[in-house]
Amino acid sequence: MADSAPPRRPTLDSKDTLEAPHLLGSIDRDGLAALHADMSAGSNGHVRPARSETETRDFSNSRTQAIASGNGSAVEDESDETIEDYDELQLDPDTLIANSRKSMSGAYRPSLGVNMETNGQDRFEPGRHKKRNSIQIRLEKTDRKGRYVLTADDPEIREVLRRGIEREEQEISGKQPRTRFRDMVFTRQFTTFDRQNNSSESQFFGFFTLFWMSMAFIILQSAMKNLREYGSILGTNEIAKMMFSHDVLILGITDGVMTAGMFVTYLLQVLVQKGYINWSKGGWVVQNVWQSVYLASVVGWAYFREWPWTHTIFAVLHGLVFLMKQHSYAFYNGYLSSVYRRKTLLEAKLEQLQAIDPMQSPPTSPRASQQIDLASGIDLAELSKRATNGTYKRRPSMGPRTSTNLAAEKSDVASVAAAIQSGNAIDTDQMETFERIIRAEIDDLTKELQGKSPAGRNAYPKSLRLANFAEFICLPTLVYELEYPRQDRINWWYVAEKLTATFGVLCIMQVISQAYIYPPVAKTVAMKEAGIPIDERWREFPFIVSDMLFPLLIEQLLTWYLIWECILNVLAELTFFADRGFYGDWWNSVTWDQYARDWNRPVHTFLLRHVYHSSISTFHISRNAATFITFLLSALVHEMCMAIMFKKVRGYLFSMQLMQMPLVMFSRSKLLKGRVVLGNVVFWLGLFIGPSLLTSLYLVI
């Protein structure tokens, strides 16, 4: 009789953390992570509630919740209000975005935790290469069960952890950190479709392959059709002739002039830093006047040059990019110039304080003590107590950082300056109190001037260099920072790959435009030139919309891929720019504001800092009003582009863009709220019909 297999011991539930694929717990201020096994994970190792791969870290709580995961899943707040409401968008300067695979970046929503990937993850799936879509840290075991020492090699991650622990200590001590100048978070990451992001491991990579095979067959089909009808695989090729036979050299010169014109902004900032122009009093006005002149020159030149629409839209869009870069550079450096002036003023006050000969002992007469307090207008005992505890008054707005009128300011620093200016006698204890307050303010201003350059190498005003501005012009970002995450070297094979993809996509777009878009467009133009009445053209309108549905959708997708995946990645690689979060997974959008945030992250980030937040801080308006201003500005710019391209103002695109706001409100109604599939269907329906409908309206009417 064959030996029977030995009986197996039944599986027992274990709370050991060694083999658990998912760990839950918290990180203490001493850097130790107290973790335990996540019992909510399924047998396949995936946390059931998770549906996202973007990881965030929020240090706003006194103890930070953490998830150590081998597959990069994290539990997120999925409420529609949190995800889609501009009123709830709060940018956390300590939030880390590990990649861009999410409907909305974790930097703009409250976070529940940090997703970490341990070194021991490969033992769960031997031989399989993991995607780096998690925060790279190490958990070293200690002599206490469930306690680990958390370390990270990435200096940016270490900085995030350090600042988070400092914030926790500030909250415990009662000190509130001052709000910074709308800090944006830049970190190392790849785009979703980049091969360095190992997108081939996705379960949907076959559809990605199928799409490009379909594009290849479309080219082959068009070539065979042209060969049969015209005797050439290129056909009549009107699109290519239009692009390359008219003012190509003039277009290049125009682009060079637009680039050179940007340096006017740099010269203005040099004058501001030298003290010839006061930014807060008149510098920002001069900058806005220059930006208006710059935009009017670009638009006027493109409009009256009678270029083909390809030349016109290239010049206008490139001019808008340069305009946004100038605005961000000028207003951030202008803000820093005011901070620098305040720091210089306080340093002078500190020298004035140190030059005072203090009394050796405090006044013994109650009347004398009262005279000191009344003369300076402050309670010295209370001020000394707050300075000792580190709780001196700070206004939460960014006003104190830029204010140089200490006489009108309401703060402890202003009170100290008034006491120094009064010329009354100050004893040693009072001098130490005053000096402590002024030095704390100077230290805070110094950190603000360092920005994203903690080592101080590019701190203002050292950052105000011609080379720094020229580099910012080339970087694939619209938001200026003193430093960005950089990579060490250029991968020239990667550059060649993306350049090849760029020209390949351009060829596909040219073929589709020539074969499927040019015929209906030429038909509408011929109808207008023949003087056909509007009612007869209206009868052709539905057929024109139908003919251009699929071609315009494909062109829109290819245009997006060309710019945000190919061109921006080439620029990032050539400039050592490591943050490739140019877009999110907008194709999963369930609302239009979600799509607006994810399909074009550079522009969204610019609008968030320089339009949305600036409107609130400058005009003291509500968040709903700031949201409307942001949508209004975007709609006006898009309609301007259509007016320049079609040489007429109709307002169709402007109206439809403003309709997105009631559509967003409709998406939060009971009919659509929580219905992800229905919301995504509505989104794709609009994206599918919208371009063809709008183009037909501009062509027919």
XYZ file of C-alpha atoms in Angstrom:
701
model
C 0.000 0.000 0.000
C 1.371 3.364 -0.970
C 2.386 5.647 1.806
C -0.227 8.252 2.435
C 0.807 11.883 2.591
C 1.378 13.085 6.127
C -1.497 15.085 7.483
C -1.050 18.844 7.167
C -1.568 21.105 10.099
C -4.522 23.424 9.573
C -3.655 27.029 8.801
C -3.675 29.252 11.843
C -4.299 32.954 11.897
C -1.054 34.767 12.564
C -0.414 38.284 13.705
C 3.300 38.120 12.881
C 4.518 40.936 10.644
C 7.386 39.053 8.994
C 5.476 37.410 6.121
C 2.507 39.763 5.898
C 2.285 41.470 2.473
C 0.428 44.442 3.991
C 1.319 46.212 7.198
C -0.650 48.862 9.056
C 0.598 51.108 11.817
C 2.111 54.468 12.629
C 5.430 56.305 12.617
C 6.572 57.897 15.859
C 8.670 61.026 16.119
C 11.702 58.911 16.982
C 11.621 57.421 13.464
C 10.339 54.012 14.580
C 7.384 52.444 12.788
C 4.991 50.380 14.917
C 3.340 48.004 12.449
C 0.966 45.044 12.513
C -0.427 42.719 9.850
C -3.388 44.011 7.854
C -6.075 41.378 8.386
C -8.380 43.058 5.840
C -6.197 41.947 2.934
C -7.563 39.205 0.748
C -5.890 35.929 -0.028
C -4.391 37.351 -3.184
C -2.507 39.949 -1.229
C -4.567 42.960 -2.245
C -6.283 45.271 0.156
C -9.953 45.079 -0.729
C -10.935 48.728 -0.385
C -8.032 50.049 -2.460
C -8.497 51.160 -6.026
C -5.608 53.534 -6.462
C -1.896 53.362 -7.077
C -0.891 56.886 -6.118
C 0.731 57.151 -2.727
C 0.562 60.127 -0.426
C 1.918 61.064 2.959
C 0.038 63.480 5.196
C 1.682 64.673 8.395
C -1.232 66.809 9.514
C -2.090 64.401 12.332
C -0.008 63.988 15.465
C 0.552 60.325 14.591
C 0.798 59.422 10.901
C -1.020 56.342 9.669
C 1.089 54.196 7.367
C 0.591 51.251 5.090
C 3.553 49.104 4.133
C 2.469 47.357 0.972
C 4.164 45.069 -1.501
C 1.947 46.032 -4.416
C 1.499 49.751 -3.986
C -2.151 49.818 -2.941
C -3.440 52.269 -0.385
C -6.779 53.045 1.182
C -8.026 56.431 0.015
C -10.907 58.700 0.830
C -13.289 58.139 -2.070
C -15.949 60.714 -1.277
C -16.898 62.839 -4.262
C -16.654 66.026 -2.265
C -13.053 65.290 -1.345
C -12.051 64.317 -4.862
C -13.890 66.821 -6.995
C -14.685 69.920 -4.956
C -12.322 72.836 -5.528
C -13.376 74.155 -2.134
C -11.715 71.145 -0.533
C -8.476 71.410 -2.505
C -5.740 72.090 0.008
C -2.190 71.694 -1.155
C -0.094 69.994 1.482
C 3.558 71.027 1.010
C 4.673 67.761 2.606
C 2.643 65.494 0.344
C 4.683 63.072 -1.768
C 3.362 62.004 -5.150
C 4.973 58.718 -6.067
C 3.546 58.505 -9.585
C 0.756 59.896 -11.682
C -1.573 56.907 -11.911
C -4.573 58.386 -10.231
C -7.700 60.252 -11.175
C -6.535 63.082 -8.959
C -3.102 63.696 -7.489
C -2.714 62.909 -3.837
C -1.155 66.314 -3.359
C -4.554 67.955 -3.689
C -6.651 65.797 -1.393
C -6.510 64.767 2.244
C -4.511 61.608 2.725
C -5.016 58.603 4.956
C -1.491 57.383 4.915
C 1.745 56.543 3.208
C 2.305 53.544 1.019
C 5.694 51.947 1.492
C 7.483 49.207 -0.362
C 9.809 47.043 1.680
C 13.025 45.442 0.548
C 11.617 42.044 1.336
C 8.805 42.247 -1.133
C 10.431 40.056 -3.778
C 10.229 36.996 -1.575
C 6.473 36.979 -2.036
C 6.766 36.731 -5.835
C 10.219 35.354 -6.698
C 11.726 36.411 -9.969
C 9.216 39.085 -10.750
C 10.359 42.644 -11.222
C 8.245 45.067 -9.243
C 7.144 48.469 -10.441
C 8.568 51.338 -8.501
C 5.236 52.929 -7.738
C 5.691 53.220 -3.984
C 7.754 55.266 -1.588
C 11.148 53.598 -1.385
C 12.054 53.067 2.270
C 13.720 50.438 4.429
C 12.216 48.896 7.551
C 14.883 47.443 9.834
C 13.735 45.145 12.608
C 14.415 46.062 16.214
C 14.526 43.945 19.350
C 10.858 44.799 19.984
C 8.183 42.905 18.080
C 6.287 45.064 15.606
C 8.820 47.927 15.878
C 10.971 48.918 12.921
C 13.501 51.640 12.170
C 12.371 53.537 9.065
C 15.099 54.890 6.764
C 15.105 56.227 3.199
C 17.895 56.804 0.677
C 16.032 59.401 -1.362
C 16.889 62.852 0.072
C 13.441 64.181 -0.846
C 11.713 61.417 1.101
C 13.997 62.081 4.067
C 13.074 65.748 3.834
C 9.370 64.885 3.817
C 9.779 62.681 6.903
C 11.861 65.311 8.695
C 9.394 68.106 8.027
C 6.507 65.904 9.069
C 8.110 65.072 12.398
C 8.909 68.761 12.917
C 5.287 69.613 12.262
C 4.147 67.040 14.821
C 6.487 68.553 17.391
C 5.150 72.036 16.591
C 1.587 70.858 17.088
C 2.480 69.283 20.416
C 4.219 72.480 21.554
C 1.308 74.629 20.394
C 3.189 76.431 17.628
C 1.388 76.844 14.317
C 3.525 76.852 11.144
C 3.151 79.830 8.845
C 1.539 79.368 5.489
C 4.009 79.331 2.616
C 3.663 80.788 -0.869
C 1.453 78.037 -2.224
C 4.215 75.470 -2.305
C 3.946 72.865 -5.047
C 5.367 69.390 -4.660
C 7.857 68.061 -7.199
C 9.263 64.567 -6.844
C 10.844 61.858 -8.997
C 8.270 59.992 -11.084
C 7.588 58.678 -14.577
C 4.593 59.137 -16.838
C 2.074 56.306 -17.018
C 2.916 55.155 -20.554
C 6.674 55.496 -20.144
C 8.440 52.165 -20.477
C 10.574 53.059 -17.448
C 7.352 52.887 -15.458
C 7.001 49.206 -16.462
C 3.570 49.836 -17.920
C 3.811 46.480 -19.713
C 2.979 44.853 -16.380
C -0.489 46.387 -16.546
C -3.329 43.995 -17.304
C -4.339 46.330 -20.139
C -1.023 46.573 -21.971
C -2.512 44.480 -24.795
C -5.000 47.245 -25.572
C -2.116 49.691 -25.743
C -0.420 47.425 -28.281
C -3.681 46.994 -30.196
C -4.125 50.758 -30.479
C -0.768 51.301 -32.156
C -1.275 48.289 -34.429
C -4.589 49.846 -35.463
C -2.825 53.096 -36.288
C -0.332 51.186 -38.442
C -3.140 49.497 -40.358
C -4.874 52.858 -40.863
C -1.715 54.193 -42.507
C -1.472 51.085 -44.671
C -5.115 51.360 -45.671
C -4.774 55.051 -46.559
C -1.620 54.368 -48.583
C -3.344 51.640 -50.615
C -6.385 53.862 -51.215
C -4.177 56.745 -52.386
C -2.203 54.407 -54.633
C -5.404 53.200 -56.318
C -7.000 56.641 -56.733
C -4.006 58.947 -57.301
C -1.171 56.625 -58.278
C 0.849 57.668 -55.200
C 0.762 56.460 -51.600
C 0.824 60.107 -50.451
C -2.245 61.120 -52.465
C -2.809 64.814 -53.063
C -1.166 65.576 -49.691
C -2.729 69.031 -49.165
C -2.081 69.012 -45.399
C 1.691 68.558 -45.751
C 1.873 71.168 -48.519
C -0.023 73.634 -46.356
C 2.314 73.035 -43.389
C 5.664 73.270 -45.168
C 5.111 75.593 -48.118
C 4.230 78.799 -46.304
C 6.353 80.901 -43.927
C 8.155 78.059 -42.159
C 11.277 80.207 -41.723
C 9.203 83.180 -40.531
C 7.520 80.899 -37.982
C 10.919 79.842 -36.624
C 12.102 83.448 -36.391
C 8.854 84.385 -34.623
C 9.414 81.669 -32.051
C 12.959 82.920 -31.464
C 11.725 86.482 -30.951
C 9.100 85.278 -28.477
C 11.810 83.439 -26.538
C 14.069 86.499 -26.488
C 11.181 88.674 -25.312
C 10.900 86.603 -22.141
C 14.160 88.050 -20.868
C 12.410 91.369 -20.276
C 10.827 89.657 -17.261
C 14.281 88.673 -16.010
C 15.552 92.260 -16.355
C 12.552 93.558 -14.403
C 13.316 91.160 -11.569
C 16.943 92.287 -11.507
C 15.750 95.878 -11.145
C 13.423 94.793 -8.342
C 16.229 93.012 -6.518
C 18.555 96.008 -6.900
C 15.926 98.241 -5.320
C 15.135 100.365 -8.372
C 11.564 99.005 -8.420
C 9.456 98.082 -5.406
C 7.536 94.945 -6.316
C 4.671 95.399 -3.867
C 4.091 99.059 -4.800
C 4.489 99.123 -8.564
C 6.593 96.219 -9.779
C 3.672 93.837 -10.209
C 1.840 96.489 -12.244
C 4.802 96.882 -14.597
C 4.985 93.112 -14.986
C 1.284 92.814 -15.841
C 1.564 95.620 -18.387
C 4.482 93.845 -20.040
C 2.587 90.535 -20.096
C -0.370 92.265 -21.768
C 1.907 93.780 -24.405
C 3.600 90.415 -24.957
C 0.322 88.533 -25.412
C -1.176 91.215 -27.668
C 1.935 91.147 -29.860
C 1.851 87.371 -30.266
C -1.881 87.238 -30.968
C -1.807 90.218 -33.320
C 1.131 88.872 -35.314
C -0.447 85.408 -35.647
C -3.859 86.850 -36.570
C -2.775 89.310 -39.250
C -0.018 87.136 -40.730
C -2.612 84.992 -42.586
C -0.832 81.794 -41.632
C -2.334 78.319 -42.015
C -4.090 77.150 -38.875
C -1.147 74.866 -38.028
C 1.289 77.794 -37.907
C -1.192 80.013 -36.074
C -2.055 77.576 -33.316
C 1.619 76.661 -32.782
C 2.653 80.299 -32.376
C -0.251 81.203 -30.084
C 0.034 78.151 -27.823
C 3.805 78.541 -27.545
C 3.316 82.197 -26.720
C 0.846 81.278 -23.972
C 3.350 78.821 -22.518
C 6.012 81.534 -22.457
C 3.525 83.951 -20.914
C 2.688 81.559 -18.051
C 6.368 80.915 -17.411
C 7.050 84.653 -17.197
C 4.148 85.171 -14.821
C 5.228 82.392 -12.479
C 8.871 83.477 -12.492
C 8.039 87.150 -11.919
C 5.458 86.763 -9.179
C 7.398 84.163 -7.201
C 10.626 86.147 -7.345
C 8.693 89.353 -6.680
C 7.267 87.777 -3.552
C 10.749 86.640 -2.496
C 12.094 90.154 -3.065
C 9.592 91.473 -0.502
C 10.588 88.711 1.899
C 14.236 89.644 1.370
C 13.513 93.328 2.091
C 11.775 92.375 5.327
C 14.685 90.181 6.349
C 17.138 93.011 5.643
C 15.011 95.369 7.720
C 14.909 92.971 10.673
C 18.644 92.374 10.468
C 19.107 96.135 10.760
C 16.771 96.159 13.764
C 18.784 93.356 15.332
C 22.013 95.320 14.887
C 20.314 98.351 16.411
C 19.197 96.240 19.366
C 22.677 94.795 19.892
C 24.141 98.312 19.864
C 22.014 99.286 22.895
C 23.771 99.197 26.251
C 21.343 97.285 28.499
C 20.765 97.918 32.158
C 22.487 95.400 34.379
C 19.345 94.696 36.405
C 15.647 95.232 35.809
C 14.141 98.434 37.232
C 13.108 98.055 40.838
C 10.560 100.841 40.810
C 7.078 99.733 39.789
C 6.589 103.136 38.225
C 9.739 102.758 36.098
C 8.636 99.318 34.944
C 5.261 100.700 34.054
C 6.897 103.469 31.990
C 8.789 100.924 29.905
C 5.652 98.944 29.161
C 3.555 102.015 28.387
C 6.241 103.604 26.230
C 6.578 100.572 23.990
C 2.912 99.722 24.056
C 3.515 96.059 24.880
C 3.392 93.768 27.860
C 7.039 92.812 28.259
C 6.346 90.067 30.779
C 3.840 88.363 28.509
C 6.090 88.862 25.488
C 9.013 87.316 27.329
C 6.878 84.360 28.323
C 5.741 83.746 24.739
C 9.248 84.101 23.362
C 10.571 81.599 25.879
C 7.857 79.110 24.926
C 8.236 79.822 21.216
C 4.604 80.927 20.814
C 5.029 84.534 19.735
C 2.292 85.835 17.476
C 2.348 85.108 13.776
C -0.390 85.981 11.383
C -1.405 83.012 9.214
C -1.407 84.947 5.942
C 1.704 85.726 3.927
C 1.416 89.410 4.793
C 3.966 89.446 7.625
C 6.593 87.860 5.414
C 6.371 90.688 2.907
C 5.516 93.611 5.176
C 8.136 96.283 5.812
C 5.818 98.745 7.535
C 6.370 97.605 11.112
C 4.563 100.650 12.466
C 1.255 99.467 11.000
C 1.821 95.767 11.610
C 0.178 93.865 14.465
C 2.683 91.268 15.565
C 5.252 90.624 18.265
C 8.080 91.547 15.906
C 6.432 94.907 15.273
C 6.039 95.409 19.029
C 9.729 94.671 19.563
C 10.666 97.128 16.811
C 8.498 99.776 18.480
C 10.218 99.126 21.816
C 13.632 99.512 20.192
C 12.592 102.650 18.371
C 11.232 104.254 21.556
C 14.749 104.616 22.972
C 13.710 103.560 26.487
C 16.079 101.654 28.718
C 16.073 97.854 28.255
C 17.466 95.384 30.734
C 19.402 92.239 29.872
C 16.433 89.865 30.095
C 14.336 92.079 27.865
C 17.140 92.348 25.331
C 17.459 88.550 25.211
C 13.700 88.269 24.683
C 13.706 90.817 21.880
C 16.713 89.219 20.224
C 15.123 85.767 20.401
C 11.964 87.013 18.704
C 13.811 88.846 15.929
C 16.155 85.924 15.258
C 13.237 83.488 15.063
C 11.566 85.718 12.494
C 14.804 86.046 10.505
C 15.267 82.262 10.538
C 11.744 81.784 9.231
C 12.321 84.314 6.457
C 15.612 82.613 5.594
C 13.799 79.296 5.134
C 11.267 81.000 2.915
C 14.046 82.485 0.776
C 15.592 79.029 0.430
C 12.350 77.553 -0.889
C 13.033 74.137 -2.435
C 16.770 74.728 -1.999
C 17.310 73.646 1.612
C 21.084 73.778 1.260
C 20.804 77.427 0.241
C 22.704 77.035 -3.010
C 19.897 78.617 -5.028
C 18.328 80.684 -2.284
C 17.081 84.132 -3.271
C 18.778 86.380 -4.410
C 21.512 83.944 -5.514
C 18.927 82.253 -7.732
C 18.432 85.448 -9.725
C 20.904 84.465 -12.439
C 20.592 84.601 -16.206
C 21.498 80.912 -16.477
C 18.801 80.000 -13.959
C 16.132 81.837 -15.952
C 17.303 80.358 -19.260
C 17.139 76.891 -17.715
C 13.594 77.502 -16.465
C 12.530 78.428 -20.005
C 13.569 74.954 -21.176
C 12.144 72.952 -18.264
C 8.821 71.136 -18.885
C 6.982 72.967 -16.115
C 5.027 76.215 -15.849
C 5.513 76.755 -12.111
C 8.789 78.306 -11.026
C 10.709 76.901 -8.071
C 14.240 77.564 -6.870
C 15.129 73.889 -7.322
C 13.530 70.803 -8.849
C 14.282 67.091 -8.458
C 16.958 66.240 -11.019
C 18.459 63.095 -12.438
C 22.177 62.468 -12.728
C 22.623 61.842 -16.452
C 20.924 61.858 -19.859
C 19.872 58.573 -21.416
C 20.457 59.320 -25.089
C 18.813 56.068 -26.199
C 15.695 57.213 -24.368
C 15.877 60.592 -26.132
C 16.185 58.841 -29.495
C 13.219 56.618 -28.646
C 10.966 59.539 -27.741
C 12.069 61.594 -30.753
C 11.278 58.651 -33.021
C 7.871 58.339 -31.381
C 7.332 62.088 -31.864
C 7.908 61.966 -35.624
C 5.966 58.719 -35.906
C 2.916 60.203 -34.193
C 3.168 63.307 -36.387
C 3.088 61.102 -39.479
C 0.012 59.245 -38.205
C -1.738 62.535 -37.449
C -0.931 63.845 -40.918
C -2.355 60.719 -42.577
C -5.582 60.835 -40.540
C -6.018 64.558 -41.182
C -5.508 64.145 -44.899
C -7.727 61.070 -45.326
C -10.589 61.729 -42.916
C -10.666 65.396 -41.800
C -9.613 67.373 -44.872
C -12.486 66.163 -47.151
C -15.392 67.341 -44.919
C -13.555 70.578 -44.093
C -12.953 71.255 -47.793
C -16.635 70.535 -48.458
C -17.820 73.151 -45.940
C -15.387 75.733 -47.334
C -16.632 75.058 -50.851
C -20.238 75.441 -49.715
C -19.479 78.867 -48.236
C -17.524 80.011 -51.288
C -20.387 78.926 -53.533
C -22.789 81.103 -51.544
C -25.043 78.268 -50.427
C -27.625 79.596 -47.932
C -27.310 78.827 -44.250
C -30.419 76.627 -44.169
C -28.940 74.277 -46.779
C -25.650 74.173 -44.895
C -27.587 73.301 -41.718
C -29.030 70.276 -43.488
C -25.475 69.059 -44.075
C -24.465 69.779 -40.496
C -25.372 66.368 -38.938
C -23.484 64.513 -41.656
C -20.382 66.655 -41.213
C -20.475 65.991 -37.465
C -20.817 62.269 -38.121
C -17.960 62.206 -40.639
C -15.526 63.800 -38.186
C -16.469 61.963 -34.961
C -13.836 59.242 -35.051
C -11.053 61.193 -36.841
C -11.175 64.109 -34.409
C -11.258 61.788 -31.388
C -8.164 59.962 -32.688
C -6.456 63.276 -33.445
C -7.216 64.534 -29.949
C -5.765 61.395 -28.351
C -2.678 61.494 -30.574
C -2.123 65.206 -29.917
C -2.271 64.585 -26.184
C 0.144 61.645 -26.464
C 2.488 63.635 -28.695
C 2.821 66.566 -26.286
C 2.445 65.117 -22.794
C 4.128 61.752 -23.358
C 6.696 62.352 -26.108
C 7.744 66.007 -26.284
C 7.645 66.756 -22.544
C 9.593 63.577 -21.748
C 12.263 64.574 -24.283
C 12.559 68.007 -22.667
C 12.655 66.434 -19.205
C 15.423 64.030 -20.198
C 17.532 66.708 -21.887
C 17.208 69.048 -18.878
C 17.737 66.344 -16.204
C 14.196 67.053 -14.955
C 13.105 64.102 -12.819
C 9.437 64.925 -12.152
C 7.518 63.423 -15.073
C 4.044 63.786 -13.553
C 2.685 65.547 -16.628
C -0.726 63.888 -16.456
C -2.902 61.549 -14.437
C -5.241 58.798 -15.597
C -7.749 61.232 -17.044
C -9.320 58.431 -19.098
C -10.891 57.189 -15.842
C -12.472 60.568 -15.094
C -16.052 60.625 -13.852
C -16.451 64.432 -13.809
C -15.194 67.258 -15.975
C -13.254 68.995 -13.221
C -11.448 65.716 -12.590
C -10.534 65.576 -16.287
C -9.388 69.207 -16.200
C -7.017 68.411 -13.339
C -5.539 65.236 -14.787
C -5.144 65.608 -18.548
C -2.757 68.583 -18.314
C -1.022 68.705 -14.938
C 1.434 71.551 -15.741
C -1.370 73.973 -16.666
C -3.560 72.800 -13.781
C -0.718 73.395 -11.328
C -0.187 76.883 -12.751
C -3.884 77.750 -12.493
C -4.058 76.373 -8.975
C -1.208 78.542 -7.704
C -1.419 81.702 -9.780
C -5.154 82.006 -10.485
C -7.173 80.079 -7.910
C -5.093 80.707 -4.788
C -3.929 84.144 -5.921
C -7.539 85.243 -6.455
C -8.424 84.202 -2.926
C -5.416 85.854 -1.279
C -5.460 89.039 -3.383
C -9.153 89.828 -3.742
C -10.337 88.015 -0.585
C -13.076 86.215 -2.489
C -14.710 82.899 -1.701
C -13.436 79.620 -3.053
C -16.502 79.218 -5.255
C -15.807 82.611 -6.800
C -12.140 81.688 -7.313
C -13.217 78.459 -9.011
C -15.481 80.426 -11.365
C -12.647 82.859 -12.180
C -10.348 79.922 -12.975
C -12.889 78.319 -15.322
C -13.693 81.707 -16.878
C -10.055 82.465 -17.650
C -9.538 79.022 -19.156
C -12.659 79.398 -21.312
C -11.566 82.838 -22.558
C -8.122 81.568 -23.543
C -9.571 78.591 -25.429
C -12.085 80.785 -27.251
C -9.276 83.188 -28.156
C -7.416 80.319 -29.834
C -10.527 79.334 -31.807
C -11.108 82.955 -32.853
C -7.545 83.275 -34.138
C -7.731 79.956 -35.980
C -11.138 80.502 -37.637
C -10.804 84.300 -37.913
C -14.161 84.887 -36.217
C -15.627 85.044 -32.729
C -18.586 82.756 -32.132
C -18.286 81.759 -28.470
C -19.236 78.098 -28.938
C -16.215 76.708 -27.108
C -16.440 79.442 -24.478
C -20.055 78.548 -23.710
C -19.436 74.817 -23.581
C -16.478 75.222 -21.246
C -18.525 77.297 -18.831
C -21.200 74.597 -18.975
C -18.700 72.313 -17.246
C -19.448 73.986 -13.915
C -23.159 73.026 -13.835
C -22.127 69.610 -15.154
C -19.792 69.246 -12.183
C -22.662 70.102 -9.850
C -24.854 67.596 -11.702
C -22.208 64.908 -11.217
C -22.529 65.379 -7.450
C -26.281 64.947 -7.526
C -27.985 61.779 -6.342
C -28.373 60.644 -9.939
C -24.625 60.375 -10.636
C -22.942 60.492 -7.230
C -21.132 57.235 -6.583
C -21.948 55.835 -10.037
C -18.457 55.637 -11.444
C -19.284 53.761 -14.649
C -22.148 56.096 -15.546
C -19.977 59.131 -14.811
C -17.200 57.771 -17.015
C -19.686 57.088 -19.821
C -20.956 60.678 -19.636
C -17.361 61.931 -19.702
C -16.404 59.888 -22.781
C -19.644 60.831 -24.517
C -18.731 64.503 -24.171
C -15.140 63.910 -25.275
C -16.348 61.849 -28.241
C -18.996 64.243 -29.563
C -17.631 67.610 -28.367
C -14.672 68.151 -30.758
C -16.667 67.168 -33.859
C -19.687 69.248 -32.822
C -17.606 72.347 -32.084
C -15.511 72.092 -35.245
C -18.631 71.669 -37.375
C -20.257 74.703 -35.777
C -17.241 76.897 -36.533
C -17.063 75.553 -40.111
C -20.724 75.613 -41.102
C -21.917 78.869 -39.524
